Amino acid sequence: MMDRQSLKTRIRSIPDYPEPGIVFRDITTLLQDPEGFRDTVDLLVAPFASNQVDKVVGVEARGFITGGAVAHQLRAGFVPARKSGKLPWQTISQEYELEYGTDAIQVHTDCIERGERILLVDDLIATGGSAEAALSLIERVGGEVVGATFVIDLPDLGGLQRLRDRGYRAYALVSFEGQ
Amino acid sequence: MMDRQSLKTRIRSIPDYPEPGIVFRDITTLLQDPEGFRDTVDLLVAPFASNQVDKVVGVEARGFITGGAVAHQLRAGFVPARKSGKLPWQTISQEYELEYGTDAIQVHTDCIERGERILLVDDLIATGGSAEAALSLIERVGGEVVGATFVIDLPDLGGLQRLRDRGYRAYALVSFEGQ
C-alpha cells in the first residue's frame, strides 16, 4: 500500500479556486488512479476494521464516491445524505452554518433502523459543519455512530477536532495546513 | 445472490414524483440494504467480469454511489462525469437533449489516458441522452469504451436500445415498463 505522503502527492492543488486566495484540493487525480483509489478506500476503512458497520452514510456529492466504495468494502449498506430537495421520499433535515448564512442536508426518515451502526464518509472536513449535521441526522433517525472518516482534513479550520471534542472517533488520511 | 426480481422489489416506487403522472424509481431502499447493495454491485459488474477495465466513469450524482463501488470491485480508478461548473480543473463538455432544452456534462481533460478501457456506470437509463454524452466524452479524451451498465432501464424510452444500436455493450439489472 502506498504511504500517506504518496497519496497526498496524488491530490491536485488548484490555486485561486473557487475564488482568489483559496487553494482547492482536487481528489479526482487521486481517485482516477486505480492504486490511489484502492489505497484511499483501504485507509478510510482501516480505523474501523474491527468494528461492525451496518451502513455507511456518504455526503453529496464527492462523499458518494468514496462512501460507495467504503460501503462495498465493509459489506455494508449505503445511505446518501443530500442537499435539500434532492431525496424523493420523506426526509428529515439538519441545518448547519456557512461562512455567510446556512445550508441544510437531509436523509430519508427510514434510511436507518434503530441501533444500526453507522460510519460517516466524506471527501473533506473543513469547519465540520456539514459533518456534524450528518452525524446529528444519523442519531435522530436512531443510528449509533461508529465514527467518521475523511480523505482530507484542513486542520486550521478545526473540524476534525470539533468532532473529537464531541466524543466521536474521527480520522482523515491527509492534512493540508494554511487554509 | 438474490435474483433480479427480489432486487426489483427493493426499489421503492413513488407516484407523482417529481411531477403528476411520473412514477419515480427510488434506489435508496435497495442501496441501504447491505445484501441489496452488494448484489447490485456484483450484478452491475457481471457482464464485464472477463474484461480489463482501467477506469469506471460514474455520472453525477447517484452514479457516483454505484460507480464508486463498481470501481472498487474491479480494482479500477474512478472518474466523475459532472454537471457544468462542478469540476475544478480543465474540462470538456458534451451537450445532450432534454424533453425541453439541453443540458451538459463534463469531465476533466486529463481524466483518462489514451487507450484506457472504460466502463460507464449510472443508476438509470431513460432516453439515454446523458449516457450517450458520457460515452462521447470518454471517447473524446482517448478512452476505449468497454460498455455501460445501469441499475434501472425504462425500456419504453429506448435508451438501452439506442446505445446498443450504436454498437455499445449496454446492460441494466431491472426494467420498469410504462414510462
mmCIF file of C-alpha atoms in Angstrom:
data_model
loop_
_atom_site.group_PDB
_atom_site.id
_atom_site.type_symbol
_atom_site.label_atom_id
_atom_site.label_comp_id
_atom_site.label_asym_id
_atom_site.label_seq_id
_atom_site.Cartn_x
_atom_site.Cartn_y
_atom_site.Cartn_z
ATOM 1 C CA MET A 1 0.000 0.000 0.000
ATOM 2 C CA MET A 2 1.267 3.495 -0.746
ATOM 3 C CA ASP A 3 2.048 5.717 2.234
ATOM 4 C CA ARG A 4 0.067 8.821 3.062
ATOM 5 C CA GLN A 5 2.676 11.147 1.588
ATOM 6 C CA SER A 6 2.440 9.394 -1.818
ATOM 7 C CA LEU A 7 -1.313 9.571 -1.553
ATOM 8 C CA LYS A 8 -1.107 13.295 -0.755
ATOM 9 C CA THR A 9 1.028 13.983 -3.833
ATOM 10 C CA ARG A 10 -1.746 12.492 -5.983
ATOM 11 C CA ILE A 11 -4.158 15.227 -4.816
ATOM 12 C CA ARG A 12 -4.079 18.206 -7.180
ATOM 13 C CA SER A 13 -3.884 21.702 -5.671
ATOM 14 C CA ILE A 14 -5.668 24.381 -7.713
ATOM 15 C CA PRO A 15 -4.821 27.946 -6.648
ATOM 16 C CA ASP A 16 -7.496 30.641 -6.605
ATOM 17 C CA TYR A 17 -10.413 28.209 -6.955
ATOM 18 C CA PRO A 18 -13.296 28.696 -6.468
ATOM 19 C CA GLU A 19 -12.208 32.235 -5.564
ATOM 20 C CA PRO A 20 -8.958 34.233 -5.227
ATOM 21 C CA GLY A 21 -6.839 33.221 -2.230
ATOM 22 C CA ILE A 22 -8.379 29.753 -1.863
ATOM 23 C CA VAL A 23 -6.361 26.649 -2.801
ATOM 24 C CA PHE A 24 -8.785 23.911 -3.850
ATOM 25 C CA ARG A 25 -7.700 20.332 -3.080
ATOM 26 C CA ASP A 26 -8.858 18.215 -6.030
ATOM 27 C CA ILE A 27 -9.130 14.496 -5.233
ATOM 28 C CA THR A 28 -10.174 13.475 -8.757
ATOM 29 C CA THR A 29 -6.499 12.895 -9.629
ATOM 30 C CA LEU A 30 -6.214 10.527 -6.655
ATOM 31 C CA LEU A 31 -9.459 8.642 -7.336
ATOM 32 C CA GLN A 32 -8.849 8.159 -11.064
ATOM 33 C CA ASP A 33 -5.617 6.324 -10.259
ATOM 34 C CA PRO A 34 -6.512 2.643 -9.659
ATOM 35 C CA GLU A 35 -3.894 2.168 -6.948
ATOM 36 C CA GLY A 36 -4.738 5.546 -5.423
ATOM 37 C CA PHE A 37 -8.438 4.758 -5.258
ATOM 38 C CA ARG A 38 -7.905 1.304 -3.765
ATOM 39 C CA ASP A 39 -5.466 2.555 -1.130
ATOM 40 C CA THR A 40 -7.713 5.508 -0.266
ATOM 41 C CA VAL A 41 -10.595 3.123 0.428
ATOM 42 C CA ASP A 42 -8.382 0.767 2.457
ATOM 43 C CA LEU A 43 -7.061 3.650 4.565
ATOM 44 C CA LEU A 44 -10.542 5.141 5.100
ATOM 45 C CA VAL A 45 -11.729 1.781 6.393
ATOM 46 C CA ALA A 46 -8.630 0.866 8.452
ATOM 47 C CA PRO A 47 -9.519 2.586 11.779
ATOM 48 C CA PHE A 48 -12.896 0.802 11.761
ATOM 49 C CA ALA A 49 -11.772 -2.606 10.514
ATOM 50 C CA SER A 50 -12.571 -4.301 13.829
ATOM 51 C CA ASN A 51 -15.962 -2.571 14.215
ATOM 52 C CA GLN A 52 -19.275 -3.821 12.959
ATOM 53 C CA VAL A 53 -20.629 -1.306 10.445
ATOM 54 C CA ASP A 54 -24.170 -1.845 9.174
ATOM 55 C CA LYS A 55 -24.420 1.198 6.927
ATOM 56 C CA VAL A 56 -22.215 3.928 5.512
ATOM 57 C CA VAL A 57 -23.613 7.448 5.183
ATOM 58 C CA GLY A 58 -21.952 9.456 2.391
ATOM 59 C CA VAL A 59 -22.399 13.189 1.931
ATOM 60 C CA GLU A 60 -23.339 14.573 -1.505
ATOM 61 C CA ALA A 61 -21.600 14.616 -3.928
ATOM 62 C CA ARG A 62 -17.948 13.555 -3.606
ATOM 63 C CA GLY A 63 -18.746 11.593 -0.433
ATOM 64 C CA PHE A 64 -20.892 9.320 -2.613
ATOM 65 C CA ILE A 65 -17.798 8.098 -4.499
ATOM 66 C CA THR A 66 -15.637 7.194 -1.508
ATOM 67 C CA GLY A 67 -18.686 6.284 0.593
ATOM 68 C CA GLY A 68 -19.991 3.849 -2.018
ATOM 69 C CA ALA A 69 -16.613 2.138 -2.212
ATOM 70 C CA VAL A 70 -16.202 2.039 1.592
ATOM 71 C CA ALA A 71 -19.680 0.520 1.983
ATOM 72 C CA HIS A 72 -18.776 -2.101 -0.609
ATOM 73 C CA GLN A 73 -15.502 -2.902 1.160
ATOM 74 C CA LEU A 74 -17.293 -3.245 4.522
ATOM 75 C CA ARG A 75 -20.198 -5.229 3.016
ATOM 76 C CA ALA A 76 -22.488 -2.551 4.455
ATOM 77 C CA GLY A 77 -25.487 -0.690 3.035
ATOM 78 C CA PHE A 78 -25.120 2.838 1.674
ATOM 79 C CA VAL A 79 -27.235 5.863 2.690
ATOM 80 C CA PRO A 80 -26.979 9.190 0.835
ATOM 81 C CA ALA A 81 -27.105 12.473 2.804
ATOM 82 C CA ARG A 82 -28.233 15.025 0.241
ATOM 83 C CA LYS A 83 -28.800 18.723 -0.165
ATOM 84 C CA SER A 84 -32.367 19.927 0.355
ATOM 85 C CA GLY A 85 -34.941 18.868 -2.208
ATOM 86 C CA LYS A 86 -32.939 16.045 -3.798
ATOM 87 C CA LEU A 87 -34.378 12.995 -1.981
ATOM 88 C CA PRO A 88 -37.716 11.764 -3.316
ATOM 89 C CA TRP A 89 -39.381 10.388 -0.166
ATOM 90 C CA GLN A 90 -39.996 11.558 3.436
ATOM 91 C CA THR A 91 -36.932 13.334 4.813
ATOM 92 C CA ILE A 92 -35.597 14.962 7.940
ATOM 93 C CA SER A 93 -33.310 17.983 7.652
ATOM 94 C CA GLN A 94 -30.475 19.448 9.644
ATOM 95 C CA GLU A 95 -29.234 22.976 9.139
ATOM 96 C CA TYR A 96 -25.612 23.995 9.555
ATOM 97 C CA GLU A 97 -23.769 27.288 9.410
ATOM 98 C CA LEU A 98 -21.750 28.501 6.466
ATOM 99 C CA GLU A 99 -19.405 31.461 6.463
ATOM 100 C CA TYR A 100 -22.381 33.539 5.330
ATOM 101 C CA GLY A 101 -25.813 32.075 6.028
ATOM 102 C CA THR A 102 -26.910 28.489 6.492
ATOM 103 C CA ASP A 103 -27.325 25.340 4.461
ATOM 104 C CA ALA A 104 -29.091 22.039 5.156
ATOM 105 C CA ILE A 105 -28.719 18.357 4.414
ATOM 106 C CA GLN A 106 -31.339 15.630 4.520
ATOM 107 C CA VAL A 107 -31.745 11.889 4.781
ATOM 108 C CA HIS A 108 -34.789 9.690 4.284
ATOM 109 C CA THR A 109 -36.594 9.047 7.580
ATOM 110 C CA ASP A 110 -36.439 5.267 7.014
ATOM 111 C CA CYS A 111 -32.792 5.100 5.959
ATOM 112 C CA ILE A 112 -31.539 3.598 9.238
ATOM 113 C CA GLU A 113 -33.102 1.167 11.702
ATOM 114 C CA ARG A 114 -32.804 1.805 15.435
ATOM 115 C CA GLY A 115 -29.440 0.669 16.798
ATOM 116 C CA GLU A 116 -27.752 0.168 13.429
ATOM 117 C CA ARG A 117 -24.069 1.014 13.489
ATOM 118 C CA ILE A 118 -23.174 3.807 11.081
ATOM 119 C CA LEU A 119 -19.923 5.130 9.606
ATOM 120 C CA LEU A 120 -19.882 8.633 8.088
ATOM 121 C CA VAL A 121 -17.700 9.165 4.989
ATOM 122 C CA ASP A 122 -16.868 12.378 3.156
ATOM 123 C CA ASP A 123 -14.028 13.604 0.971
ATOM 124 C CA LEU A 124 -13.073 16.605 3.115
ATOM 125 C CA ILE A 125 -13.568 18.080 6.571
ATOM 126 C CA ALA A 126 -13.139 21.840 6.943
ATOM 127 C CA THR A 127 -15.095 23.505 9.773
ATOM 128 C CA GLY A 128 -17.041 20.290 10.319
ATOM 129 C CA GLY A 129 -20.451 21.926 9.922
ATOM 130 C CA SER A 130 -21.849 19.507 7.354
ATOM 131 C CA ALA A 131 -20.256 16.517 9.128
ATOM 132 C CA GLU A 132 -21.842 17.489 12.450
ATOM 133 C CA ALA A 133 -25.183 17.931 10.696
ATOM 134 C CA ALA A 134 -24.878 14.465 9.118
ATOM 135 C CA LEU A 135 -23.949 12.870 12.462
ATOM 136 C CA SER A 136 -26.917 14.585 14.065
ATOM 137 C CA LEU A 137 -29.236 13.209 11.357
ATOM 138 C CA ILE A 138 -27.854 9.688 11.884
ATOM 139 C CA GLU A 139 -28.646 9.904 15.601
ATOM 140 C CA ARG A 140 -32.061 11.496 15.071
ATOM 141 C CA VAL A 141 -33.160 8.539 12.919
ATOM 142 C CA GLY A 142 -31.922 6.063 15.553
ATOM 143 C CA GLY A 143 -28.447 5.132 14.327
ATOM 144 C CA GLU A 144 -25.418 4.602 16.518
ATOM 145 C CA VAL A 145 -22.372 6.475 15.168
ATOM 146 C CA VAL A 146 -19.293 4.265 14.883
ATOM 147 C CA GLY A 147 -17.184 7.170 13.644
ATOM 148 C CA ALA A 148 -16.365 9.462 10.746
ATOM 149 C CA THR A 149 -13.644 9.149 8.126
ATOM 150 C CA PHE A 150 -12.431 11.725 5.612
ATOM 151 C CA VAL A 151 -9.833 11.861 2.849
ATOM 152 C CA ILE A 152 -8.667 15.430 3.578
ATOM 153 C CA ASP A 153 -8.513 17.457 6.767
ATOM 154 C CA LEU A 154 -7.956 21.222 6.811
ATOM 155 C CA PRO A 155 -6.747 21.374 10.436
ATOM 156 C CA ASP A 156 -6.653 25.174 10.620
ATOM 157 C CA LEU A 157 -10.449 25.132 10.317
ATOM 158 C CA GLY A 158 -10.754 22.760 13.274
ATOM 159 C CA GLY A 159 -13.459 20.392 12.063
ATOM 160 C CA LEU A 160 -11.800 17.107 12.994
ATOM 161 C CA GLN A 161 -11.031 18.413 16.493
ATOM 162 C CA ARG A 162 -14.607 19.653 16.816
ATOM 163 C CA LEU A 163 -15.943 16.146 16.140
ATOM 164 C CA ARG A 164 -13.447 14.606 18.580
ATOM 165 C CA ASP A 165 -14.387 17.144 21.248
ATOM 166 C CA ARG A 166 -17.949 15.906 20.883
ATOM 167 C CA GLY A 167 -16.775 12.344 21.534
ATOM 168 C CA TYR A 168 -16.743 10.956 18.010
ATOM 169 C CA ARG A 169 -13.975 8.823 16.574
ATOM 170 C CA ALA A 170 -12.901 10.875 13.559
ATOM 171 C CA TYR A 171 -9.969 10.403 11.185
ATOM 172 C CA ALA A 172 -8.570 11.875 7.980
ATOM 173 C CA LEU A 173 -5.938 10.458 5.630
ATOM 174 C CA VAL A 174 -4.039 13.638 4.837
ATOM 175 C CA SER A 175 -3.889 17.219 6.149
ATOM 176 C CA PHE A 176 -3.335 20.497 4.340
ATOM 177 C CA GLU A 177 -2.265 23.332 6.632
ATOM 178 C CA GLY A 178 -2.772 27.000 5.984
ATOM 179 C CA GLN A 179 -6.399 27.116 4.939
ATOM 180 C CA MET B 1 -27.102 -13.851 -4.562
ATOM 181 C CA MET B 2 -30.665 -12.555 -4.742
ATOM 182 C CA ASP B 3 -32.402 -12.781 -8.100
ATOM 183 C CA ARG B 4 -33.352 -9.742 -10.128
ATOM 184 C CA GLN B 5 -36.988 -9.916 -9.075
ATOM 185 C CA SER B 6 -36.027 -9.686 -5.388
ATOM 186 C CA LEU B 7 -33.727 -6.834 -6.224
ATOM 187 C CA LYS B 8 -36.546 -5.088 -8.090
ATOM 188 C CA THR B 9 -38.885 -5.348 -5.096
ATOM 189 C CA ARG B 10 -36.313 -3.446 -3.010
ATOM 190 C CA ILE B 11 -36.665 -0.409 -5.317
ATOM 191 C CA ARG B 12 -39.314 1.985 -3.996
ATOM 192 C CA SER B 13 -41.850 3.388 -6.461
ATOM 193 C CA ILE B 14 -43.039 6.917 -5.644
ATOM 194 C CA PRO B 15 -46.111 8.006 -7.623
ATOM 195 C CA ASP B 16 -46.424 11.578 -8.892
ATOM 196 C CA TYR B 17 -42.787 12.478 -8.221
ATOM 197 C CA PRO B 18 -41.250 14.785 -9.258
ATOM 198 C CA GLU B 19 -44.484 15.719 -11.043
ATOM 199 C CA PRO B 20 -48.010 14.329 -11.512
ATOM 200 C CA GLY B 21 -48.141 11.226 -13.703
ATOM 201 C CA ILE B 22 -44.484 10.252 -13.197
ATOM 202 C CA VAL B 23 -43.573 7.231 -11.060
ATOM 203 C CA PHE B 24 -40.122 7.799 -9.583
ATOM 204 C CA ARG B 25 -37.998 4.671 -9.027
ATOM 205 C CA ASP B 26 -36.097 5.246 -5.786
ATOM 206 C CA ILE B 27 -32.994 3.055 -5.428
ATOM 207 C CA THR B 28 -32.075 4.338 -1.942
ATOM 208 C CA THR B 29 -34.109 1.484 -0.410
ATOM 209 C CA LEU B 30 -32.067 -1.002 -2.439
ATOM 210 C CA LEU B 31 -28.671 0.555 -1.699
ATOM 211 C CA GLN B 32 -29.241 0.967 2.050
ATOM 212 C CA ASP B 33 -29.800 -2.788 2.333
ATOM 213 C CA PRO B 34 -26.357 -4.422 2.759
ATOM 214 C CA GLU B 35 -27.274 -7.517 0.734
ATOM 215 C CA GLY B 36 -29.065 -5.368 -1.850
ATOM 216 C CA PHE B 37 -26.071 -3.089 -2.318
ATOM 217 C CA ARG B 38 -23.601 -5.955 -2.570
ATOM 218 C CA ASP B 39 -25.708 -7.894 -5.069
ATOM 219 C CA THR B 40 -26.377 -4.749 -7.120
ATOM 220 C CA VAL B 41 -22.635 -4.173 -7.476
ATOM 221 C CA ASP B 42 -21.973 -7.825 -8.319
ATOM 222 C CA LEU B 43 -24.686 -7.806 -10.992
ATOM 223 C CA LEU B 44 -23.501 -4.487 -12.470
ATOM 224 C CA VAL B 45 -20.014 -5.937 -12.825
ATOM 225 C CA ALA B 46 -21.002 -9.433 -14.018
ATOM 226 C CA PRO B 47 -21.244 -8.799 -17.805
ATOM 227 C CA PHE B 48 -17.749 -7.282 -17.746
ATOM 228 C CA ALA B 49 -16.063 -9.709 -15.358
ATOM 229 C CA SER B 50 -13.786 -11.094 -18.057
ATOM 230 C CA ASN B 51 -12.874 -7.665 -19.468
ATOM 231 C CA GLN B 52 -9.994 -5.498 -18.403
ATOM 232 C CA VAL B 53 -11.403 -2.238 -17.007
ATOM 233 C CA ASP B 54 -8.918 0.505 -16.174
ATOM 234 C CA LYS B 55 -11.388 3.152 -15.024
ATOM 235 C CA VAL B 56 -15.066 3.494 -14.212
ATOM 236 C CA VAL B 57 -16.884 6.692 -15.192
ATOM 237 C CA GLY B 58 -19.865 7.457 -12.934
ATOM 238 C CA VAL B 59 -22.476 10.094 -13.715
ATOM 239 C CA GLU B 60 -23.422 12.658 -11.043
ATOM 240 C CA ALA B 61 -24.921 12.139 -8.530
ATOM 241 C CA ARG B 62 -26.408 8.650 -7.964
ATOM 242 C CA GLY B 63 -23.956 7.150 -10.465
ATOM 243 C CA PHE B 64 -21.186 8.124 -8.037
ATOM 244 C CA ILE B 65 -22.515 5.652 -5.425
ATOM 245 C CA THR B 66 -22.764 2.586 -7.634
ATOM 246 C CA GLY B 67 -19.819 3.718 -9.775
ATOM 247 C CA GLY B 68 -17.541 4.091 -6.763
ATOM 248 C CA ALA B 69 -18.432 0.611 -5.561
ATOM 249 C CA VAL B 70 -18.066 -0.920 -9.047
ATOM 250 C CA ALA B 71 -14.626 0.704 -9.450
ATOM 251 C CA HIS B 72 -13.615 -0.710 -6.077
ATOM 252 C CA GLN B 73 -14.841 -4.181 -7.021
ATOM 253 C CA LEU B 74 -12.937 -4.057 -10.344
ATOM 254 C CA ARG B 75 -9.811 -2.549 -8.744
ATOM 255 C CA ALA B 76 -10.157 0.278 -11.259
ATOM 256 C CA GLY B 77 -9.856 4.052 -10.948
ATOM 257 C CA PHE B 78 -12.959 6.241 -10.699
ATOM 258 C CA VAL B 79 -13.749 9.268 -12.896
ATOM 259 C CA PRO B 80 -16.700 11.574 -12.139
ATOM 260 C CA ALA B 81 -18.802 12.959 -15.013
ATOM 261 C CA ARG B 82 -20.387 16.084 -13.549
ATOM 262 C CA LYS B 83 -22.881 18.771 -14.403
ATOM 263 C CA SER B 84 -21.444 22.021 -15.781
ATOM 264 C CA GLY B 85 -19.376 24.135 -13.417
ATOM 265 C CA LYS B 86 -18.743 21.472 -10.766
ATOM 266 C CA LEU B 87 -15.273 20.235 -11.742
ATOM 267 C CA PRO B 88 -12.392 22.455 -10.601
ATOM 268 C CA TRP B 89 -9.823 21.934 -13.382
ATOM 269 C CA GLN B 90 -9.791 21.970 -17.220
ATOM 270 C CA THR B 91 -12.886 20.256 -18.607
ATOM 271 C CA ILE B 92 -14.501 19.234 -21.851
ATOM 272 C CA SER B 93 -18.294 19.342 -22.176
ATOM 273 C CA GLN B 94 -20.908 17.429 -24.072
ATOM 274 C CA GLU B 95 -24.445 18.687 -24.504
ATOM 275 C CA TYR B 96 -27.463 16.422 -24.686
ATOM 276 C CA GLU B 97 -31.148 16.961 -25.286
ATOM 277 C CA LEU B 98 -33.804 17.048 -22.606
ATOM 278 C CA GLU B 99 -37.542 16.996 -23.167
ATOM 279 C CA TYR B 100 -37.376 20.791 -23.163
ATOM 280 C CA GLY B 101 -33.967 22.322 -23.894
ATOM 281 C CA THR B 102 -30.489 20.928 -23.377
ATOM 282 C CA ASP B 103 -28.135 20.058 -20.542
ATOM 283 C CA ALA B 104 -24.418 19.273 -20.456
ATOM 284 C CA ILE B 105 -21.984 17.082 -18.577
ATOM 285 C CA GLN B 106 -18.240 17.468 -18.222
ATOM 286 C CA VAL B 107 -15.109 15.513 -17.382
ATOM 287 C CA HIS B 108 -11.576 16.702 -16.674
ATOM 288 C CA THR B 109 -9.465 16.688 -19.843
ATOM 289 C CA ASP B 110 -6.770 14.565 -18.122
ATOM 290 C CA CYS B 111 -9.128 12.020 -16.540
ATOM 291 C CA ILE B 112 -8.316 9.205 -18.979
ATOM 292 C CA GLU B 113 -5.129 8.213 -20.784
ATOM 293 C CA ARG B 114 -5.233 7.216 -24.442
ATOM 294 C CA GLY B 115 -6.320 3.588 -24.873
ATOM 295 C CA GLU B 116 -7.526 3.059 -21.322
ATOM 296 C CA ARG B 117 -10.512 0.751 -21.103
ATOM 297 C CA ILE B 118 -13.547 2.434 -19.555
ATOM 298 C CA LEU B 119 -16.842 1.194 -18.100
ATOM 299 C CA LEU B 120 -19.735 3.664 -17.736
ATOM 300 C CA VAL B 121 -21.983 3.275 -14.666
ATOM 301 C CA ASP B 122 -25.212 5.076 -13.797
ATOM 302 C CA ASP B 123 -28.277 4.312 -11.710
ATOM 303 C CA LEU B 124 -30.836 4.656 -14.509
ATOM 304 C CA ILE B 125 -31.125 4.833 -18.286
ATOM 305 C CA ALA B 126 -34.179 6.568 -19.738
ATOM 306 C CA THR B 127 -33.782 8.125 -23.199
ATOM 307 C CA GLY B 128 -30.023 7.567 -22.995
ATOM 308 C CA GLY B 129 -29.131 11.214 -23.633
ATOM 309 C CA SER B 130 -26.800 11.662 -20.674
ATOM 310 C CA ALA B 131 -25.288 8.188 -21.173
ATOM 311 C CA GLU B 132 -24.538 8.919 -24.840
ATOM 312 C CA ALA B 133 -22.992 12.241 -23.814
ATOM 313 C CA ALA B 134 -20.804 10.497 -21.226
ATOM 314 C CA LEU B 135 -19.701 7.842 -23.744
ATOM 315 C CA SER B 136 -18.871 10.594 -26.213
ATOM 316 C CA LEU B 137 -16.740 12.369 -23.582
ATOM 317 C CA ILE B 138 -14.881 9.133 -22.801
ATOM 318 C CA GLU B 139 -14.001 8.697 -26.471
ATOM 319 C CA ARG B 140 -13.088 12.374 -26.974
ATOM 320 C CA VAL B 141 -10.459 12.160 -24.204
ATOM 321 C CA GLY B 142 -8.998 8.968 -25.738
ATOM 322 C CA GLY B 143 -10.701 6.186 -23.792
ATOM 323 C CA GLU B 144 -11.918 2.911 -25.231
ATOM 324 C CA VAL B 145 -15.468 2.112 -24.099
ATOM 325 C CA VAL B 146 -15.816 -1.408 -22.697
ATOM 326 C CA GLY B 147 -19.535 -0.926 -22.115
ATOM 327 C CA ALA B 148 -22.216 0.669 -19.968
ATOM 328 C CA THR B 149 -24.100 -0.768 -17.016
ATOM 329 C CA PHE B 150 -27.200 0.583 -15.258
ATOM 330 C CA VAL B 151 -29.366 -0.446 -12.326
ATOM 331 C CA ILE B 152 -32.702 0.520 -13.923
ATOM 332 C CA ASP B 153 -33.858 0.589 -17.537
ATOM 333 C CA LEU B 154 -37.042 2.341 -18.654
ATOM 334 C CA PRO B 155 -37.397 0.397 -21.931
ATOM 335 C CA ASP B 156 -40.301 2.461 -23.256
ATOM 336 C CA LEU B 157 -37.887 5.394 -23.522
ATOM 337 C CA GLY B 158 -35.465 3.347 -25.621
ATOM 338 C CA GLY B 159 -32.121 4.385 -24.132
ATOM 339 C CA LEU B 160 -30.570 0.947 -23.771
ATOM 340 C CA GLN B 161 -31.527 0.048 -27.339
ATOM 341 C CA ARG B 162 -30.125 3.363 -28.556
ATOM 342 C CA LEU B 163 -26.726 2.544 -27.028
ATOM 343 C CA ARG B 164 -26.804 -0.982 -28.488
ATOM 344 C CA ASP B 165 -27.718 0.382 -31.922
ATOM 345 C CA ARG B 166 -24.561 2.481 -31.714
ATOM 346 C CA GLY B 167 -22.525 -0.668 -31.073
ATOM 347 C CA TYR B 168 -22.026 -0.418 -27.325
ATOM 348 C CA ARG B 169 -22.401 -3.309 -24.902
ATOM 349 C CA ALA B 170 -25.082 -1.992 -22.538
ATOM 350 C CA TYR B 171 -26.950 -3.745 -19.725
ATOM 351 C CA ALA B 172 -29.437 -2.977 -16.963
ATOM 352 C CA LEU B 173 -30.376 -5.046 -13.940
ATOM 353 C CA VAL B 174 -34.123 -4.393 -13.885
ATOM 354 C CA SER B 175 -36.710 -2.844 -16.197
ATOM 355 C CA PHE B 176 -39.811 -0.799 -15.421
ATOM 356 C CA GLU B 177 -42.287 -0.675 -18.298
ATOM 357 C CA GLY B 178 -44.831 2.028 -18.906
ATOM 358 C CA GLN B 179 -42.821 5.195 -18.523
#
